[in-house]
Short mmCIF file of C-alpha atoms in Angstrom, two decimals:
data_model
loop_
_atom_site.label_atom_id
_atom_site.label_comp_id
_atom_site.label_asym_id
_atom_site.label_seq_id
_atom_site.Cartn_x
_atom_site.Cartn_y
_atom_site.Cartn_z
CA UNK A 24 0.00 0.00 0.00
CA UNK A 25 1.39 3.38 -1.02
CA UNK A 26 1.58 6.42 1.26
CA UNK A 27 -0.69 8.43 -1.05
CA UNK A 28 -3.29 5.66 -0.87
CA UNK A 29 -3.13 5.64 2.94
CA UNK A 30 -3.61 9.41 3.02
CA UNK A 31 -6.58 9.13 0.64
CA UNK A 32 -8.31 6.40 2.66
CA UNK A 33 -7.17 5.27 6.14
CA UNK A 34 -5.95 8.69 7.22
CA UNK A 35 -8.15 10.93 5.07
CA UNK A 36 -10.09 12.29 8.05
CA UNK A 37 -6.86 13.70 9.48
CA UNK A 38 -6.72 16.08 6.54
CA UNK A 39 -7.98 19.52 7.43
CA UNK A 40 -6.33 19.45 10.82
CA UNK A 41 -3.14 18.04 9.32
CA UNK A 42 -2.07 18.63 5.72
CA UNK A 43 -1.05 16.05 3.12
CA UNK A 44 2.56 17.13 3.65
CA UNK A 45 2.13 16.61 7.40
CA UNK A 46 0.82 13.11 6.79
CA UNK A 47 3.77 12.31 4.56
CA UNK A 48 6.11 13.29 7.40
CA UNK A 49 4.17 11.30 10.00
CA UNK A 50 3.95 8.15 7.89
CA UNK A 51 7.71 8.24 7.37
CA UNK A 52 8.54 9.01 11.01
CA UNK A 53 9.88 6.57 13.60
CA UNK A 54 8.86 6.76 17.27
CA UNK A 55 10.46 4.69 20.04
CA UNK A 56 8.26 3.80 23.03
CA UNK A 57 9.52 2.00 26.13
CA UNK A 58 6.61 0.36 27.94
CA UNK A 59 3.46 -0.99 26.27
CA UNK A 60 1.09 -1.00 29.24
CA UNK A 61 -1.15 1.73 30.64
CA UNK A 62 0.21 4.75 28.82
CA UNK A 63 2.74 3.16 26.47
CA UNK A 64 0.19 0.97 24.72
CA UNK A 65 -2.29 3.75 24.09
CA UNK A 66 0.52 6.12 23.06
CA UNK A 67 1.46 3.62 20.36
CA UNK A 68 -2.11 3.05 19.17
CA UNK A 69 -3.01 6.74 19.16
CA UNK A 70 0.14 7.60 17.23
CA UNK A 71 -0.53 4.78 14.77
CA UNK A 72 -4.04 6.16 14.11
CA UNK A 73 -2.55 9.63 13.69
CA UNK A 74 -0.25 8.23 11.03
CA UNK A 75 3.13 7.40 12.54
CA UNK A 76 4.51 4.69 10.28
CA UNK A 77 7.46 3.22 12.20
CA UNK A 78 7.81 2.11 15.81
CA UNK A 79 10.29 0.58 18.19
CA UNK A 80 8.43 -0.97 21.13
CA UNK A 81 10.02 -2.29 24.30
CA UNK A 82 8.42 -4.24 27.13
CA UNK A 83 9.26 -7.44 28.98
CA UNK A 84 5.90 -8.13 30.63
CA UNK A 85 2.76 -10.07 29.76
CA UNK A 86 -0.80 -8.83 30.21
CA UNK A 87 -2.57 -9.76 33.44
CA UNK A 88 -6.22 -9.52 34.45
CA UNK A 89 -5.55 -6.46 36.61
CA UNK A 90 -4.38 -4.59 33.48
CA UNK A 91 -7.82 -4.71 31.84
CA UNK A 92 -9.14 -1.64 33.68
CA UNK A 93 -6.74 0.75 31.94
CA UNK A 94 -4.34 -0.89 29.48
CA UNK A 95 -5.67 -0.68 25.95
CA UNK A 96 -4.02 -3.88 24.75
CA UNK A 97 -5.43 -5.86 27.68
CA UNK A 98 -8.47 -8.05 26.97
CA UNK A 99 -9.57 -11.40 28.34
CA UNK A 100 -8.20 -12.82 25.09
CA UNK A 101 -4.74 -11.26 25.55
CA UNK A 102 -4.14 -12.16 29.22
CA UNK A 103 -0.85 -14.07 29.35
CA UNK A 104 0.39 -12.65 26.06
CA UNK A 105 3.44 -10.41 25.67
CA UNK A 106 2.44 -6.75 25.77
CA UNK A 107 4.70 -5.52 22.97
CA UNK A 108 3.59 -8.33 20.65
CA UNK A 109 -0.09 -7.53 21.20
CA UNK A 110 0.39 -3.81 20.61
CA UNK A 111 2.43 -4.55 17.47
CA UNK A 112 -0.42 -6.67 16.10
CA UNK A 113 -2.91 -3.88 16.79
CA UNK A 114 -0.66 -1.34 15.03
CA UNK A 115 -0.42 -3.62 11.99
CA UNK A 116 -4.21 -3.98 12.00
CA UNK A 117 -4.47 -0.18 11.82
CA UNK A 118 -1.77 0.18 9.15
CA UNK A 119 -0.53 -3.06 7.55
CA UNK A 120 2.43 -1.16 6.04
CA UNK A 121 3.72 0.03 9.41
CA UNK A 122 7.13 -1.12 10.61
CA UNK A 123 7.38 -2.31 14.21
CA UNK A 124 10.61 -3.41 15.88
CA UNK A 125 10.16 -5.29 19.14
CA UNK A 126 12.44 -5.36 22.18
CA UNK A 127 10.78 -8.12 24.19
CA UNK A 128 13.63 -8.27 26.69
CA UNK A 129 13.07 -4.64 27.70
CA UNK A 130 15.70 -1.90 27.74
CA UNK A 131 19.14 -2.05 29.35
CA UNK A 132 22.54 -0.45 28.93
CA UNK A 133 23.25 -3.14 26.33
CA UNK A 134 20.52 -2.21 23.86
CA UNK A 135 19.41 1.35 24.66
CA UNK A 136 21.52 2.91 21.88
CA UNK A 137 20.19 0.45 19.30
CA UNK A 138 16.63 1.04 20.51
CA UNK A 139 16.87 4.78 19.89
CA UNK A 140 19.27 5.02 16.96
CA UNK A 141 16.63 5.05 14.19
CA UNK A 142 14.02 7.03 16.14
CA UNK A 143 12.93 10.59 15.39
CA UNK A 144 11.78 10.98 18.99
CA UNK A 145 11.28 9.00 22.18
CA UNK A 146 8.03 8.59 24.14
CA UNK A 147 8.14 7.39 27.74
CA UNK A 148 5.61 4.67 28.56
CA UNK A 149 7.30 3.12 31.58
CA UNK A 150 5.73 2.49 34.97
CA UNK A 151 6.05 5.38 37.41
CA UNK A 152 8.45 3.58 39.77
CA UNK A 153 10.94 2.49 37.07
CA UNK A 154 13.41 5.31 37.52
CA UNK A 155 16.96 4.29 36.54
CA UNK A 156 16.07 2.86 33.11
CA UNK A 157 13.86 5.89 32.47
CA UNK A 158 16.80 8.18 33.27
CA UNK A 159 19.06 6.14 30.98
CA UNK A 160 16.57 6.45 28.11
CA UNK A 161 16.14 10.21 28.46
CA UNK A 162 19.88 10.82 28.70
CA UNK A 163 20.60 8.55 25.72
CA UNK A 164 17.90 10.27 23.64
CA UNK A 165 19.54 13.60 24.39
CA UNK A 166 22.89 12.23 23.24
CA UNK A 167 21.18 11.03 20.05
CA UNK A 168 19.83 14.54 19.43
CA UNK A 169 16.12 13.69 19.63
CA UNK A 170 13.19 14.96 21.68
CA UNK A 171 11.84 12.93 24.62
CA UNK A 172 8.29 13.18 25.98
CA UNK A 173 6.69 11.92 29.16
CA UNK A 174 3.08 12.15 30.31
CA UNK A 175 2.13 10.82 33.73
CA UNK A 176 -1.44 9.58 34.29
CA UNK A 177 -2.20 10.88 37.78
CA UNK A 178 -5.61 10.48 39.39
CA UNK A 179 -8.18 11.59 36.81
CA UNK A 180 -5.60 13.76 35.10
CA UNK A 181 -2.36 13.89 33.21
CA UNK A 182 0.84 15.85 32.84
CA UNK A 183 3.20 16.62 29.98
CA UNK A 184 6.91 17.36 29.96
CA UNK A 185 8.97 17.67 26.78
CA UNK A 186 12.76 17.40 26.82
CA UNK A 187 14.60 19.06 23.94
CA UNK A 188 18.03 17.70 22.94
CA UNK A 189 19.53 21.15 23.49
CA UNK A 190 17.44 22.19 26.50
CA UNK A 191 17.35 21.43 30.22
CA UNK A 192 18.46 17.88 30.96
CA UNK A 193 16.48 15.17 32.74
CA UNK A 194 18.72 15.48 35.80
CA UNK A 195 18.49 19.27 35.86
CA UNK A 196 14.71 19.34 35.61
CA UNK A 197 14.12 16.69 38.26
CA UNK A 198 17.04 17.71 40.47
CA UNK A 199 18.82 14.37 40.31
CA UNK A 200 22.26 14.25 41.88
CA UNK A 201 24.83 11.53 42.32
CA UNK A 202 24.53 9.70 45.61
CA UNK A 203 20.75 10.05 45.89
CA UNK A 204 18.87 7.03 47.18
CA UNK A 205 16.16 5.37 45.08
CA UNK A 206 13.49 6.87 47.36
CA UNK A 207 14.97 10.36 46.95
CA UNK A 208 15.00 9.98 43.16
CA UNK A 209 11.35 8.88 43.10
CA UNK A 210 10.38 11.81 45.34
CA UNK A 211 12.18 14.25 43.02
CA UNK A 212 10.59 12.64 39.97
CA UNK A 213 7.11 12.81 41.54
CA UNK A 214 7.23 16.55 42.24
CA UNK A 215 8.79 17.19 38.83
CA UNK A 216 6.06 15.47 36.82
CA UNK A 217 3.31 16.94 39.02
CA UNK A 218 4.38 20.28 40.49
CA UNK A 219 0.81 20.58 41.84
CA UNK A 220 -0.39 17.18 43.17
CA UNK A 221 -4.11 17.78 42.64
CA UNK A 222 -4.87 14.04 42.83
CA UNK A 223 -3.90 13.93 46.52
CA UNK A 224 -7.22 15.61 47.37
CA UNK A 225 -9.17 12.48 46.45
CA UNK A 226 -6.64 9.64 46.14
CA UNK A 227 -6.52 6.98 48.85
CA UNK A 228 -2.78 6.81 49.53
CA UNK A 229 -3.24 3.57 51.48
CA UNK A 230 -3.71 1.91 48.09
CA UNK A 231 -0.22 2.97 46.98
CA UNK A 232 2.45 0.34 47.61
CA UNK A 233 6.00 1.57 47.27
CA UNK A 234 7.30 -1.93 47.99
CA UNK A 235 5.21 -3.53 45.21
CA UNK A 236 5.63 -0.48 42.94
CA UNK A 237 1.89 -0.16 42.42
CA UNK A 238 -0.69 2.59 42.73
CA UNK A 239 -4.27 3.34 41.61
CA UNK A 240 -4.84 4.31 37.97
CA UNK A 241 -7.87 4.68 35.70
CA UNK A 242 -8.41 4.55 31.95
CA UNK A 243 -9.38 8.24 31.50
CA UNK A 244 -5.99 9.40 32.74
CA UNK A 245 -4.26 7.12 30.23
CA UNK A 246 -6.33 8.41 27.31
CA UNK A 247 -5.68 11.99 28.40
CA UNK A 248 -1.94 11.28 28.54
CA UNK A 249 -2.01 9.86 25.03
CA UNK A 250 -3.82 12.95 23.72
CA UNK A 251 -1.24 15.26 25.26
CA UNK A 252 1.64 13.23 23.81
CA UNK A 253 0.13 12.76 20.34
CA UNK A 254 -0.54 16.48 19.89
CA UNK A 255 3.03 17.29 20.88
CA UNK A 256 4.45 14.61 18.60
CA UNK A 257 2.54 16.17 15.69
CA UNK A 258 3.93 19.61 16.56
CA UNK A 259 7.50 18.33 16.68
CA UNK A 260 7.44 16.16 13.55
CA UNK A 261 5.33 18.49 11.43
CA UNK A 262 6.99 21.61 12.84
CA UNK A 263 3.66 23.19 13.66
CA UNK A 264 3.36 25.54 16.59
CA UNK A 265 5.87 26.34 19.30
CA UNK A 266 7.31 23.49 21.32
CA UNK A 267 7.84 24.44 24.97
CA UNK A 268 10.31 22.04 26.58
CA UNK A 269 11.05 21.81 30.30
CA UNK A 270 11.02 23.67 32.58
CA UNK A 271 7.59 24.25 30.97
CA UNK A 272 4.89 21.73 31.82
CA UNK A 273 1.17 21.04 31.41
CA UNK A 274 -0.94 19.58 34.21
CA UNK A 275 -4.64 18.71 34.05
CA UNK A 276 -7.04 17.20 36.57
CA UNK A 277 -10.46 16.40 35.13
CA UNK A 278 -12.03 15.47 38.45
CA UNK A 279 -11.25 18.87 39.94
CA UNK A 280 -11.47 20.76 36.62
CA UNK A 281 -7.96 22.07 37.03
CA UNK A 282 -5.71 23.10 34.15
CA UNK A 283 -2.27 24.60 34.57
CA UNK A 284 0.46 25.39 32.09
CA UNK A 285 3.51 27.01 33.59
CA UNK A 286 7.21 26.46 34.19
CA UNK A 287 9.39 25.30 37.06
CA UNK A 288 12.03 28.01 37.18
CA UNK A 289 15.42 26.37 37.72
CA UNK A 290 13.97 22.87 37.53
CA UNK A 291 15.01 20.68 40.44
CA UNK A 292 17.15 23.47 41.91
CA UNK A 293 14.05 25.56 42.52
CA UNK A 294 13.80 25.98 46.34
CA UNK A 295 10.06 25.26 46.29
CA UNK A 296 10.63 22.04 44.36
CA UNK A 297 13.22 20.94 46.90
CA UNK A 298 10.77 21.54 49.72
CA UNK A 299 8.08 19.59 47.87
CA UNK A 300 10.54 16.74 47.26
CA UNK A 301 11.34 16.65 50.99
CA UNK A 302 7.66 16.31 51.87
CA UNK A 303 7.17 13.73 49.09
CA UNK A 304 10.04 11.69 50.50
CA UNK A 305 8.38 11.65 53.93
CA UNK A 306 5.18 10.30 52.34
CA UNK A 307 7.07 7.67 50.35
CA UNK A 308 8.82 6.37 53.45
CA UNK A 309 5.43 5.78 55.05
CA UNK A 310 4.05 3.78 52.12
#
């Protein structure tokens, strides 16, 4: 199937909001996504429907019954199946001409460069508590000269941070320093992705398990995260509109009808962020 045919049929309804030239760029673009669960899976499927033609997908897990509430590749029929394989099949069902490269062993220092080397940008789809591999991916993407995006599904809301290859680094924005404990890194990451923790007003923190690396999540927050990411991917690839990388951020909470777009001056070195991280660390140590 030719690109022009795809634009005339499968992706024809995109035209008017995106141009034919935009669709040409999207169909020839390559996006790397680590994690194919709650946000990673729907990132991939939303981007495939928008027209992204090439993917690298990494995940080492299989779908479980508890994933069905929010992971868009999770069905009774896919329980026990590898997440990346299922998402790849769904992408091919959307666009049979799409290219999908699978990393079923996950990402490590051994394959991170290969995973990102053909990508035009990187989208974070990893679980919240997976910090060190996330940091490795963002730093490697920067070295490769590509944008990185992360959107955290929090409560009934979502956030968006964009990292430019020539902008503030992952460590600078989150205030990561050598010698920090895992708990300190997670606390810094938490207040960086959500400078205003709206979800705490209605979230039952007793359901968060730091030891098991699990917390409550719902499908609407995952779909919101995918919308935020997909719009930004279109802006970057099609060069439409102004991209605002960190320290800028977007934060939305649909339950409380809150919307905030602002910046964290100085990133993790901001005194207020350090205070927030200190309080977050106290909460984490109680979980």
